[in-house]
Amino acid sequence: MGSQSHELKRISDYLWEIPQRGNMRVPGRIYASSALMPHIESDQSTLQVANVAHLPGIIKYSLAMPDIHWGYGFPIGGVAALDVEEGVISPGGVGYDINCGCRLARTNLKLNEVKGKIKPLIQRLFSTVPCGVGSSGAISKLTPTELKDALVKGARWSVEKGFGERGDLEHIESYGAMKEADPDKVSRRAIERGLEQMGTLGSGNHFLEIDVVEEIYEEEVAEVFGLFKEQIVVLIHTGSRGLGYQICDDYLKVMLSAINKYRLSLPDKQLACAPIGSAEGRNYFAAMACAANYAWANRQVIMALAKACFEQQFQLSPRELGFQLIYDVCHNIAKIEEHTVDGKRRRICVHRKGATRAFPPGHPETPRVYSKVGQPVLIPGDMGDSSFVCVGSEGAMQKTFGSTCHGAGRVMSRAKAAKASIGRPIQRELEAKGIYVLAKSKRTLAEEVPEAYKDVAEVVEVMHRAGVSPKVAQLRPIGGIKG
Amino acid sequence: MVVYGTNFKELYSNSAFAMFDLITDTSRVKPKNSMVIEVEGNNPDELMVNWLSELLYIMESRSLLLKEFDILEIDRNRLKAEVRGEHYDPARHEFFTEIKAATYHQLTVEKIDNRWKAQIIFDT
């Protein structure tokens, strides 16, 4: 571990710097407001930001978003950009839940049209979309060959199996598949863990939520996204499940031995990594891409299941219902991207761990339909709290390697939250707020109580004011299902 | 998670039990199915992480909840154990917490006075 305390220099209202010192190769930079700073300083996450600044090949800054909190090696809410030639890649910089992400679908329904129908809809979703720790797929167990096909094709695999439409693919980050995926780099164990979990929500902070568009901040952008006030939308938050955890675990072991092999000097073993171009680095990237593709396929299946529930519940034609994918974006991933750094185009491996891509208008990776306004950015709130739709910007490219925050960020550990909510009827408390939630485990509800999280509105506001990801709309939950 | 054992062997069996007690109500799990597993590690720390990871993998890939862990053989680098539990039954078993992985973060396995102590942090 590096030293325990780090001096923080205020750069602007929403930006703080950890000056470069010792073996740090770059300074650290944290986006936050004065109100959020005490939370951030209360755990070891600022130390972790400084630790990441020691990585070989890191460019400009070790960055942290306002929802930063302590994570394994790298902080959650961190962005690290590493030079493809000289830099390293680290599983800890991506996290266990590879391509954990969000997907937002729109409908033509308005709040007043669903009154009295939310409860039966949620019950229908709860019995259709498998959730919870032990849940297995809505589709029967895959064979290893089928699964490997999914690991290459990503969301396209699900579409080919009848889940959703081809047009959905354009509304997904990387069109729902990273081409670098190579299933031969995925262990037998990871494959085994993935066979039964395709199309499952999982547990923890993952959810499927029915929201109503509460507020529109940017009319023009909202219109391009297909959003309007009082509209009913569906937000899905999940990732690559056991397959992703296993890939992370497998490659953390590989990287631990790579530290010695490549004589890397790291302040913390949990930053275990390997040069991007090394066999270890390339293999991890190829396996990580498989998990990313699995997660896109997974969210594609779940959305199709949800769409079917809506159709059955409201007895509307697809045209009348207007259920369409707005966007799917991940917040735990490493990507090879081109960025302009000090006037020069460079190929960079951007690690986003608890950070969302936020590409600007006109970027080749921003879907054509959104090319005039920028890529939709989806920021989920905690259970019972609002979620936000924001938009990528040129500011994000200049300041944060095209990245922004990913959610509220915990202020209470799961254990602490569960303890604090002992004996409380969480489900009824939420219902009193107009949110009907069904969860497989009462414990999950207790761990996810709203006070366990930072205020997502404050987090989103920081990135809005910092000129990184302007707010487009606020979504208020009215129902949801959880593991 | 902090776990104690009167000896090295008991520490590993207690750690496994404690982990499953976080995952589910182990009093509702019956020791119906058993299997023998072997795990290796370069040192006691690695052995601990590999042992718990192996159990998480067994749980998920075979849908097995475990509650009894008889360590048959153990040294600093290897352990062989017979583990017992039963298949997950949604009607009887509730999952409390999803553990993604046992991590190396602040991991300690040490002998303090006359007993052994382990500290393990899970990614949940």
Coordinates of C-alpha atoms in Angstrom, one line a residue:
Chain A
M1 CA 0.0 0.0 0.0
G2 CA 1.1 3.6 -0.6
S3 CA 1.0 6.2 2.0
Q4 CA -2.2 6.7 4.0
S5 CA -3.0 10.4 3.5
H6 CA -3.1 12.4 0.3
E7 CA -3.3 16.1 0.1
L8 CA -6.2 17.2 -2.0
K9 CA -6.0 20.4 -4.0
R10 CA -9.1 22.1 -5.2
I11 CA -9.0 22.9 -8.9
S12 CA -12.5 24.1 -9.4
D13 CA -16.0 23.8 -7.8
Y14 CA -16.2 20.3 -9.0
L15 CA -12.7 19.0 -9.4
W16 CA -10.0 18.1 -6.9
E17 CA -6.5 17.0 -7.6
I18 CA -4.1 14.6 -5.8
P19 CA -0.7 16.1 -6.7
Q20 CA 1.8 13.8 -8.2
R21 CA 4.4 12.6 -5.7
G22 CA 6.6 9.6 -4.9
N23 CA 6.3 7.1 -7.7
M24 CA 3.0 8.4 -9.1
R25 CA 3.4 8.8 -12.8
V26 CA 0.5 11.3 -13.1
P27 CA -1.7 13.2 -10.7
G28 CA -5.0 11.9 -9.5
R29 CA -8.2 13.9 -10.3
I30 CA -11.5 13.5 -8.5
Y31 CA -14.8 15.0 -9.7
A32 CA -16.9 15.9 -6.7
S33 CA -18.8 18.6 -4.9
S34 CA -17.9 19.9 -1.4
A35 CA -21.0 18.0 -0.2
L36 CA -19.7 14.6 -1.5
M37 CA -16.0 15.1 -0.4
P38 CA -16.5 13.9 3.2
H39 CA -17.9 10.6 1.9
I40 CA -15.1 10.2 -0.5
E41 CA -12.4 10.9 2.1
S42 CA -14.0 8.5 4.6
D43 CA -12.8 5.3 2.9
Q44 CA -9.6 4.4 1.2
S45 CA -10.7 5.4 -2.3
T46 CA -8.5 8.5 -2.6
L47 CA -5.5 6.4 -1.7
Q48 CA -6.6 4.0 -4.4
V49 CA -6.8 6.8 -7.0
A50 CA -3.2 7.6 -6.1
N51 CA -2.2 4.0 -6.3
V52 CA -3.7 3.7 -9.8
A53 CA -1.5 6.7 -10.8
H54 CA 1.5 4.4 -10.4
L55 CA 0.6 2.1 -13.3
P56 CA 3.1 2.0 -16.2
G57 CA 1.7 3.8 -19.3
I58 CA -1.0 5.7 -17.5
I59 CA -1.9 8.9 -19.4
K60 CA -2.7 12.3 -18.0
Y61 CA -4.6 11.5 -14.7
S62 CA -5.9 8.7 -12.6
L63 CA -9.5 9.8 -12.7
A64 CA -12.4 9.3 -10.3
M65 CA -16.0 10.1 -10.7
P66 CA -18.2 11.6 -7.8
D67 CA -19.7 8.2 -7.0
I68 CA -16.2 6.8 -6.2
H69 CA -16.0 4.3 -3.4
W70 CA -13.6 1.7 -2.3
G71 CA -13.1 -1.2 -4.7
Y72 CA -10.8 -4.2 -5.2
G73 CA -7.4 -2.5 -6.1
F74 CA -8.9 0.2 -8.2
P75 CA -11.7 2.3 -6.8
I76 CA -15.2 1.9 -8.1
G77 CA -16.0 5.0 -10.0
G78 CA -12.5 5.1 -11.5
V79 CA -11.2 5.7 -15.0
A80 CA -7.7 4.9 -16.1
A81 CA -6.4 5.4 -19.6
L82 CA -3.3 3.5 -20.5
D83 CA -1.1 3.7 -23.5
V84 CA -1.6 0.6 -25.7
E85 CA 2.2 0.3 -26.4
E86 CA 3.6 1.0 -23.0
G87 CA 0.7 0.4 -20.7
V88 CA -0.8 -2.4 -18.7
I89 CA -4.3 -4.0 -18.5
S90 CA -5.7 -5.1 -15.2
P91 CA -8.7 -7.2 -14.2
G92 CA -9.0 -5.1 -11.0
G93 CA -9.5 -2.1 -13.2
V94 CA -12.6 -3.6 -14.7
G95 CA -14.1 -5.4 -11.7
Y96 CA -15.7 -8.8 -11.1
D97 CA -18.9 -8.0 -12.8
I98 CA -17.6 -7.5 -16.3
N99 CA -19.9 -5.3 -18.4
C100 CA -22.3 -4.6 -15.6
G101 CA -24.4 -2.1 -17.3
C102 CA -27.8 -0.5 -18.0
R103 CA -30.3 -0.7 -20.7
L104 CA -33.3 1.7 -21.2
A105 CA -36.3 0.9 -23.2
R106 CA -39.1 3.3 -24.0
T107 CA -42.8 2.8 -24.5
N108 CA -45.7 5.0 -25.8
L109 CA -47.5 4.5 -22.5
K110 CA -48.2 7.4 -20.1
L111 CA -48.4 7.3 -16.4
N112 CA -52.2 7.8 -16.4
E113 CA -52.6 4.9 -18.7
V114 CA -51.0 2.4 -16.4
K115 CA -52.7 3.3 -13.1
G116 CA -53.8 0.1 -11.3
K117 CA -51.8 -2.1 -13.8
I118 CA -48.4 -1.7 -12.3
K119 CA -48.8 -4.4 -9.6
P120 CA -50.0 -7.1 -12.0
L121 CA -47.3 -6.0 -14.5
I122 CA -44.6 -6.3 -11.8
Q123 CA -45.9 -9.7 -10.7
R124 CA -45.8 -10.9 -14.3
L125 CA -42.2 -9.6 -14.7
F126 CA -41.2 -11.3 -11.5
S127 CA -42.5 -14.7 -12.6
T128 CA -41.0 -14.3 -16.2
V129 CA -37.6 -12.8 -15.6
P130 CA -35.4 -15.1 -13.5
C131 CA -33.8 -13.2 -10.6
G132 CA -32.1 -14.1 -7.4
V133 CA -28.8 -15.8 -6.6
G134 CA -29.7 -19.3 -7.6
S135 CA -31.8 -18.3 -10.6
S136 CA -31.3 -20.0 -13.9
G137 CA -32.3 -19.1 -17.4
A138 CA -35.6 -18.3 -19.0
I139 CA -34.0 -20.2 -21.9
S140 CA -33.0 -23.8 -21.3
K141 CA -29.4 -24.6 -20.3
L142 CA -27.0 -23.9 -23.2
T143 CA -24.5 -26.4 -24.6
P144 CA -20.9 -25.2 -24.4
T145 CA -20.9 -24.8 -28.2
E146 CA -24.0 -22.6 -28.0
L147 CA -22.5 -20.5 -25.2
K148 CA -19.3 -20.0 -27.1
D149 CA -21.3 -18.7 -30.0
A150 CA -23.0 -16.2 -27.7
L151 CA -19.6 -15.1 -26.3
V152 CA -18.5 -14.2 -29.8
K153 CA -21.8 -12.7 -31.1
G154 CA -23.1 -10.9 -28.0
A155 CA -26.5 -9.3 -28.3
R156 CA -26.7 -10.5 -31.9
W157 CA -26.8 -14.1 -30.6
S158 CA -29.9 -13.3 -28.6
V159 CA -31.6 -11.6 -31.6
E160 CA -30.9 -14.7 -33.7
K161 CA -32.5 -16.8 -31.0
G162 CA -35.7 -14.6 -31.3
F163 CA -35.0 -12.2 -28.5
G164 CA -35.6 -8.7 -29.8
E165 CA -34.9 -7.3 -33.3
R166 CA -31.9 -6.6 -35.4
G167 CA -32.5 -2.9 -35.2
D168 CA -31.8 -3.1 -31.4
L169 CA -28.1 -3.7 -32.1
E170 CA -27.5 -0.2 -33.2
H171 CA -28.7 1.0 -29.8
I172 CA -26.1 -0.8 -27.9
E173 CA -22.5 0.2 -27.0
S174 CA -20.2 -1.5 -29.4
Y175 CA -23.3 -2.8 -31.2
G176 CA -23.6 -5.4 -28.5
A177 CA -20.3 -7.3 -29.2
M178 CA -16.6 -6.6 -28.8
K179 CA -14.9 -8.2 -31.8
E180 CA -11.8 -9.0 -29.7
A181 CA -13.7 -11.8 -27.9
D182 CA -12.0 -15.3 -28.1
P183 CA -13.8 -18.1 -26.2
D184 CA -10.6 -20.2 -26.2
K185 CA -9.3 -17.8 -23.6
V186 CA -12.2 -18.5 -21.3
S187 CA -11.7 -21.3 -18.7
R188 CA -13.9 -24.4 -18.6
R189 CA -15.1 -23.2 -15.2
A190 CA -16.3 -19.9 -16.5
I191 CA -18.1 -21.6 -19.4
E192 CA -19.8 -24.0 -16.9
R193 CA -21.0 -21.0 -14.8
G194 CA -22.4 -19.3 -17.9
L195 CA -24.5 -22.2 -19.2
E196 CA -27.5 -21.7 -17.0
Q197 CA -27.5 -18.0 -16.4
M198 CA -28.3 -16.5 -19.8
G199 CA -31.3 -14.3 -19.4
T200 CA -31.1 -13.9 -15.6
L201 CA -31.0 -10.7 -13.6
G202 CA -28.9 -12.0 -10.6
S203 CA -28.9 -10.4 -7.2
G204 CA -27.3 -7.5 -5.3
N205 CA -27.9 -4.1 -6.8
H206 CA -29.2 -5.5 -10.1
F207 CA -32.8 -4.8 -11.0
L208 CA -35.4 -4.4 -13.6
E209 CA -37.4 -1.2 -13.0
I210 CA -40.5 0.5 -14.4
D211 CA -39.9 4.3 -14.3
V212 CA -41.9 7.3 -15.2
V213 CA -40.2 10.3 -16.9
E214 CA -40.4 12.9 -14.2
E215 CA -38.5 15.7 -15.6
I216 CA -37.0 16.7 -18.9
Y217 CA -33.9 19.0 -18.8
E218 CA -33.0 19.0 -22.5
E219 CA -36.2 19.0 -24.7
E220 CA -34.4 18.6 -28.0
V221 CA -32.1 15.8 -26.9
A222 CA -34.9 14.0 -25.1
E223 CA -37.0 14.1 -28.3
V224 CA -34.2 12.5 -30.2
F225 CA -33.9 9.8 -27.5
G226 CA -37.7 9.2 -27.8
L227 CA -38.4 10.5 -24.3
F228 CA -41.3 12.7 -23.1
K229 CA -42.7 13.7 -19.7
E230 CA -45.0 11.2 -17.9
Q231 CA -43.8 8.4 -20.2
I232 CA -43.4 4.9 -18.9
V233 CA -39.9 3.4 -19.5
V234 CA -38.0 0.3 -18.5
L235 CA -34.6 0.3 -17.0
I236 CA -32.5 -2.9 -16.7
H237 CA -29.3 -3.1 -14.6
T238 CA -27.3 -6.4 -14.7
G239 CA -24.1 -7.9 -16.1
S240 CA -22.2 -11.0 -17.0
R241 CA -23.2 -13.0 -13.9
G242 CA -21.0 -16.0 -12.7
L243 CA -19.2 -16.2 -16.0
G244 CA -17.8 -12.7 -15.6
Y245 CA -16.8 -13.2 -11.9
Q246 CA -15.0 -16.4 -12.8
I247 CA -13.1 -14.7 -15.7
C248 CA -12.0 -11.9 -13.3
D249 CA -10.9 -14.5 -10.7
D250 CA -9.0 -16.6 -13.2
Y251 CA -7.1 -13.7 -14.6
L252 CA -6.4 -12.1 -11.3
K253 CA -4.3 -15.2 -10.6
V254 CA -2.6 -15.0 -14.0
M255 CA -1.8 -11.3 -13.4
L256 CA -0.4 -12.0 -9.9
S257 CA 2.3 -14.1 -11.4
A258 CA 2.7 -11.5 -14.2
I259 CA 3.8 -8.9 -11.7
N260 CA 7.1 -10.7 -11.1
K261 CA 7.5 -11.9 -14.7
Y262 CA 7.4 -8.4 -16.1
R263 CA 9.1 -6.8 -13.0
L264 CA 6.2 -4.4 -12.4
S265 CA 6.5 -2.3 -9.4
L266 CA 3.0 -1.7 -7.9
P267 CA 2.0 -0.1 -4.6
D268 CA -0.7 -2.7 -4.1
K269 CA -0.8 -6.3 -5.3
Q270 CA -4.5 -5.9 -6.2
L271 CA -3.5 -3.7 -9.1
A272 CA -2.1 -6.9 -10.6
C273 CA -1.7 -6.4 -14.3
A274 CA 0.3 -7.2 -17.4
P275 CA 1.5 -5.3 -20.4
I276 CA -1.4 -4.9 -22.8
G277 CA 0.6 -6.5 -25.6
S278 CA 1.8 -9.4 -23.6
A279 CA 0.3 -12.9 -23.9
E280 CA -1.3 -12.5 -20.4
G281 CA -2.7 -9.0 -21.3
R282 CA -4.1 -10.1 -24.7
N283 CA -5.6 -13.3 -23.2
Y284 CA -7.4 -11.4 -20.4
F285 CA -8.7 -8.8 -22.9
A286 CA -10.0 -11.6 -25.2
A287 CA -11.7 -13.3 -22.2
M288 CA -13.0 -10.1 -20.8
A289 CA -14.6 -9.3 -24.2
C290 CA -16.4 -12.6 -24.0
A291 CA -17.9 -11.7 -20.7
A292 CA -18.9 -8.3 -22.1
N293 CA -20.6 -10.0 -25.0
Y294 CA -22.4 -12.4 -22.6
A295 CA -23.7 -9.4 -20.6
W296 CA -25.1 -7.8 -23.8
A297 CA -26.7 -11.0 -24.8
N298 CA -28.1 -11.3 -21.3
R299 CA -29.6 -7.9 -21.2
Q300 CA -31.0 -8.4 -24.7
V301 CA -32.9 -11.5 -23.6
I302 CA -34.1 -9.8 -20.4
M303 CA -35.5 -6.9 -22.4
A304 CA -37.3 -9.2 -24.8
L305 CA -38.9 -11.0 -21.8
A306 CA -40.0 -7.7 -20.4
K307 CA -41.4 -6.6 -23.7
A308 CA -43.5 -9.7 -23.9
C309 CA -44.8 -9.0 -20.4
F310 CA -45.9 -5.5 -21.4
E311 CA -47.6 -6.9 -24.5
Q312 CA -49.6 -9.4 -22.5
Q313 CA -50.4 -7.0 -19.7
F314 CA -51.6 -4.1 -21.9
Q315 CA -52.9 -6.1 -24.9
L316 CA -51.6 -3.6 -27.3
S317 CA -50.1 -4.1 -30.8
P318 CA -46.3 -3.5 -31.0
R319 CA -47.0 -0.3 -32.8
E320 CA -49.3 1.0 -30.2
L321 CA -47.0 -0.1 -27.3
G322 CA -43.9 1.4 -29.0
F323 CA -41.6 -0.6 -26.8
Q324 CA -38.1 0.2 -28.2
L325 CA -34.6 0.1 -26.9
I326 CA -33.1 3.6 -26.4
Y327 CA -29.6 2.5 -25.4
D328 CA -27.5 -0.1 -23.6
V329 CA -24.3 1.1 -22.1
C330 CA -21.8 -0.6 -19.7
H331 CA -20.0 0.6 -16.7
N332 CA -17.4 -2.1 -16.0
I333 CA -15.1 -2.6 -18.9
A334 CA -11.7 -2.0 -20.6
K335 CA -11.8 -0.7 -24.2
I336 CA -9.2 0.1 -26.8
E337 CA -10.2 3.6 -28.1
E338 CA -8.6 6.5 -30.0
H339 CA -8.3 9.7 -28.1
T340 CA -6.7 13.1 -28.7
V341 CA -4.1 13.7 -26.0
D342 CA -2.3 17.0 -26.0
G343 CA -3.1 17.4 -29.7
K344 CA -2.0 13.9 -30.7
R345 CA -4.2 11.0 -31.6
R346 CA -3.3 8.0 -29.5
R347 CA -4.6 4.4 -29.1
I348 CA -5.5 3.9 -25.5
C349 CA -6.8 1.2 -23.3
V350 CA -9.5 2.9 -21.2
H351 CA -10.4 1.1 -18.0
R352 CA -13.9 2.1 -16.8
K353 CA -14.7 0.5 -13.4
G354 CA -18.0 1.9 -12.3
A355 CA -17.8 4.6 -15.0
T356 CA -20.0 5.0 -18.1
R357 CA -18.9 5.8 -21.6
A358 CA -20.1 9.2 -22.6
F359 CA -19.2 9.8 -26.3
P360 CA -20.1 13.1 -28.0
P361 CA -22.2 14.0 -31.0
G362 CA -20.5 12.9 -34.3
H363 CA -18.2 10.3 -32.7
P364 CA -18.0 7.2 -34.9
E365 CA -19.1 5.0 -32.0
T366 CA -22.1 7.2 -31.2
P367 CA -25.1 5.5 -32.9
R368 CA -26.2 7.2 -36.2
V369 CA -29.6 8.0 -34.8
Y370 CA -28.0 10.0 -31.9
S371 CA -25.1 11.4 -33.9
K372 CA -26.4 15.0 -33.7
V373 CA -26.9 15.0 -29.9
G374 CA -24.4 12.5 -28.5
Q375 CA -24.5 9.0 -26.9
P376 CA -27.2 8.4 -24.2
V377 CA -25.7 7.9 -20.8
L378 CA -27.7 5.9 -18.3
I379 CA -27.2 6.4 -14.6
P380 CA -29.2 4.1 -12.3
G381 CA -30.3 5.4 -8.9
D382 CA -30.6 3.1 -5.9
M383 CA -33.8 1.3 -5.1
G384 CA -36.5 3.9 -4.5
D385 CA -34.5 6.7 -5.9
S386 CA -34.5 8.5 -9.3
S387 CA -32.3 7.4 -12.2
F388 CA -31.0 9.8 -14.8
V389 CA -30.6 9.9 -18.6
C390 CA -27.6 12.1 -19.5
V391 CA -25.8 12.6 -22.8
G392 CA -22.1 12.3 -23.8
S393 CA -20.2 15.5 -24.8
E394 CA -17.0 16.9 -26.2
G395 CA -16.2 17.9 -22.6
A396 CA -16.1 14.2 -21.7
M397 CA -13.6 13.5 -24.5
Q398 CA -11.4 16.3 -23.3
K399 CA -11.6 15.8 -19.5
T400 CA -12.4 12.1 -18.8
F401 CA -11.5 10.0 -21.8
G402 CA -15.2 10.0 -22.8
S403 CA -16.4 8.8 -19.4
T404 CA -18.7 9.8 -16.6
C405 CA -20.3 8.5 -13.4
H406 CA -22.3 5.3 -13.1
G407 CA -24.6 5.6 -10.2
A408 CA -25.1 6.6 -6.6
G409 CA -22.1 4.8 -5.0
R410 CA -22.4 3.1 -1.7
V411 CA -21.9 4.9 1.6
M412 CA -22.8 2.0 3.8
S413 CA -21.5 -1.6 3.3
R414 CA -24.0 -4.3 2.6
A415 CA -23.6 -5.7 6.1
K416 CA -24.1 -2.3 7.7
A417 CA -27.1 -1.5 5.6
A418 CA -28.7 -4.9 6.5
K419 CA -28.1 -4.2 10.1
A420 CA -29.5 -0.7 10.0
S421 CA -32.7 -1.9 8.4
I422 CA -33.4 -4.9 10.7
G423 CA -37.1 -5.3 11.4
R424 CA -38.1 -2.5 9.0
P425 CA -40.8 -3.4 6.4
I426 CA -38.7 -2.1 3.5
Q427 CA -41.2 -3.4 0.9
R428 CA -44.0 -1.4 2.6
E429 CA -41.9 1.7 3.1
L430 CA -41.3 1.7 -0.7
E431 CA -44.9 1.0 -1.5
A432 CA -45.8 4.0 0.7
K433 CA -43.6 6.1 -1.7
G434 CA -45.5 4.7 -4.7
I435 CA -42.9 2.0 -5.6
Y436 CA -44.0 -1.6 -5.8
V437 CA -41.0 -3.9 -5.5
L438 CA -40.8 -7.6 -5.5
A439 CA -37.6 -9.3 -4.4
K440 CA -36.5 -12.9 -4.2
S441 CA -34.6 -12.2 -1.0
K442 CA -35.6 -9.9 1.9
R443 CA -32.0 -9.6 2.7
T444 CA -31.3 -8.0 -0.7
L445 CA -33.9 -5.4 0.0
A446 CA -32.4 -4.7 3.4
E447 CA -28.9 -4.3 1.8
E448 CA -30.2 -2.0 -0.9
V449 CA -32.1 0.5 1.4
P450 CA -31.9 4.0 -0.1
E451 CA -29.8 5.4 2.8
A452 CA -27.0 2.9 1.9
Y453 CA -26.2 5.1 -1.1
K454 CA -25.0 8.6 -2.0
D455 CA -27.6 10.9 -3.5
V456 CA -27.5 10.1 -7.1
A457 CA -28.9 13.5 -8.1
E458 CA -25.9 15.1 -6.5
V459 CA -23.5 12.8 -8.3
V460 CA -25.2 13.4 -11.7
E461 CA -25.2 17.2 -11.0
V462 CA -21.5 17.2 -10.5
M463 CA -20.8 15.7 -13.9
H464 CA -23.5 18.0 -15.5
R465 CA -21.9 21.1 -14.0
A466 CA -18.4 19.9 -14.8
G467 CA -19.4 19.9 -18.5
V468 CA -19.0 16.2 -18.9
S469 CA -22.4 14.6 -19.2
P470 CA -25.4 17.1 -19.3
K471 CA -28.6 15.9 -17.8
V472 CA -31.4 15.0 -20.2
A473 CA -34.1 13.5 -18.1
Q474 CA -34.9 12.3 -14.6
L475 CA -36.7 8.9 -14.1
R476 CA -38.8 8.1 -11.1
P477 CA -39.3 4.4 -10.2
I478 CA -42.9 3.1 -9.7
G479 CA -42.1 -0.6 -9.6
G480 CA -39.4 -3.1 -9.9
I481 CA -38.0 -6.6 -9.4
K482 CA -34.8 -7.6 -7.7
G483 CA -32.9 -10.7 -6.9
Chain B
M1 CA -15.4 -11.9 7.6
V2 CA -13.2 -12.9 10.6
V3 CA -13.0 -16.6 11.5
Y4 CA -11.2 -18.4 14.2
G5 CA -10.1 -22.1 14.6
T6 CA -8.4 -24.0 17.4
N7 CA -6.1 -25.3 14.8
F8 CA -5.1 -24.8 11.1
K9 CA -7.4 -27.5 9.9
E10 CA -10.4 -26.1 11.8
L11 CA -9.8 -22.6 10.5
Y12 CA -10.4 -23.8 6.9
S13 CA -13.5 -25.7 7.7
N14 CA -14.9 -22.9 9.8
S15 CA -14.2 -20.4 7.1
A16 CA -16.1 -22.4 4.6
F17 CA -19.1 -22.8 7.0
A18 CA -19.0 -19.0 7.7
M19 CA -19.1 -18.2 4.0
F20 CA -22.1 -20.4 3.4
D21 CA -23.8 -18.9 6.5
L22 CA -23.5 -15.5 4.8
I23 CA -25.0 -17.0 1.6
T24 CA -28.0 -18.8 3.1
D25 CA -29.6 -20.1 6.3
T26 CA -27.4 -23.2 6.7
S27 CA -29.7 -24.6 9.4
R28 CA -32.1 -25.3 6.5
V29 CA -29.5 -27.2 4.4
K30 CA -29.4 -31.0 4.8
P31 CA -26.1 -32.8 4.3
K32 CA -27.6 -35.1 1.6
N33 CA -24.9 -35.0 -1.2
S34 CA -21.2 -35.3 -0.6
M35 CA -18.1 -34.9 -2.7
V36 CA -14.4 -34.9 -2.1
I37 CA -12.4 -32.0 -3.4
E38 CA -8.7 -31.0 -3.5
V39 CA -7.3 -27.5 -3.6
E40 CA -3.8 -26.2 -3.8
G41 CA -2.1 -22.9 -3.1
N42 CA 1.4 -21.4 -2.9
N43 CA 0.9 -20.4 0.7
P44 CA -1.9 -20.5 3.4
D45 CA -3.4 -17.2 2.0
E46 CA -3.7 -18.5 -1.5
L47 CA -4.9 -21.8 -0.2
M48 CA -7.7 -20.0 1.6
V49 CA -8.8 -18.0 -1.4
N50 CA -8.6 -21.0 -3.7
W51 CA -10.6 -23.2 -1.2
L52 CA -13.4 -20.6 -0.9
S53 CA -13.4 -19.9 -4.7
E54 CA -13.7 -23.7 -5.4
L55 CA -16.7 -23.9 -3.1
L56 CA -18.4 -20.9 -4.8
Y57 CA -17.8 -22.5 -8.1
I58 CA -19.3 -25.8 -6.9
M59 CA -22.2 -24.0 -5.5
E60 CA -23.0 -22.2 -8.7
S61 CA -22.1 -24.8 -11.3
R62 CA -24.0 -27.7 -9.5
S63 CA -26.6 -25.6 -7.7
L64 CA -25.4 -27.1 -4.4
L65 CA -25.6 -25.4 -1.0
L66 CA -23.0 -26.8 1.4
K67 CA -22.9 -26.9 5.2
E68 CA -20.4 -29.6 6.3
F69 CA -16.7 -29.5 5.6
D70 CA -14.5 -32.3 6.8
I71 CA -10.9 -31.6 6.1
L72 CA -9.3 -34.9 5.4
E73 CA -5.8 -33.8 4.8
I74 CA -4.2 -30.4 5.0
D75 CA -0.8 -28.7 4.9
R76 CA 0.3 -25.1 3.9
N77 CA -0.1 -25.8 0.2
R78 CA -2.8 -28.3 -0.2
L79 CA -6.0 -29.5 1.3
K80 CA -8.4 -32.4 0.6
A81 CA -11.9 -32.3 2.0
E82 CA -15.2 -34.0 2.0
V83 CA -18.0 -31.5 1.7
R84 CA -21.7 -32.1 2.2
G85 CA -24.9 -30.3 1.4
E86 CA -27.9 -30.4 -0.9
H87 CA -29.3 -29.0 -4.1
Y88 CA -30.9 -25.6 -3.9
D89 CA -34.6 -25.8 -3.4
P90 CA -36.4 -22.5 -3.9
A91 CA -39.2 -23.6 -1.6
R92 CA -36.9 -24.2 1.4
H93 CA -33.8 -22.1 0.8
E94 CA -33.3 -18.4 0.8
F95 CA -30.3 -16.7 -0.6
F96 CA -29.1 -13.8 1.6
T97 CA -26.1 -12.5 -0.2
E98 CA -24.5 -13.1 -3.6
I99 CA -20.8 -13.5 -3.1
K100 CA -19.0 -12.8 -6.4
A101 CA -15.6 -13.8 -5.1
A102 CA -13.2 -14.2 -2.1
T103 CA -10.5 -11.6 -2.6
Y104 CA -6.9 -11.1 -1.5
H105 CA -7.8 -7.7 -0.1
Q106 CA -6.5 -7.4 3.5
L107 CA -6.4 -11.1 3.6
T108 CA -4.7 -12.6 6.6
V109 CA -4.3 -16.2 7.8
E110 CA -2.3 -16.2 11.1
K111 CA -1.7 -17.9 14.3
I112 CA -2.4 -15.7 17.3
D113 CA -1.5 -17.2 20.7
N114 CA -3.1 -20.6 20.7
R115 CA -5.6 -20.2 17.9
W116 CA -5.7 -19.5 14.2
K117 CA -7.4 -16.5 12.7
A118 CA -8.4 -15.6 9.2
Q119 CA -9.7 -12.4 7.8
I120 CA -11.4 -12.6 4.4
I121 CA -13.1 -9.8 2.4
F122 CA -15.6 -10.9 -0.2
D123 CA -16.7 -9.0 -3.3
T124 CA -20.4 -8.9 -3.1

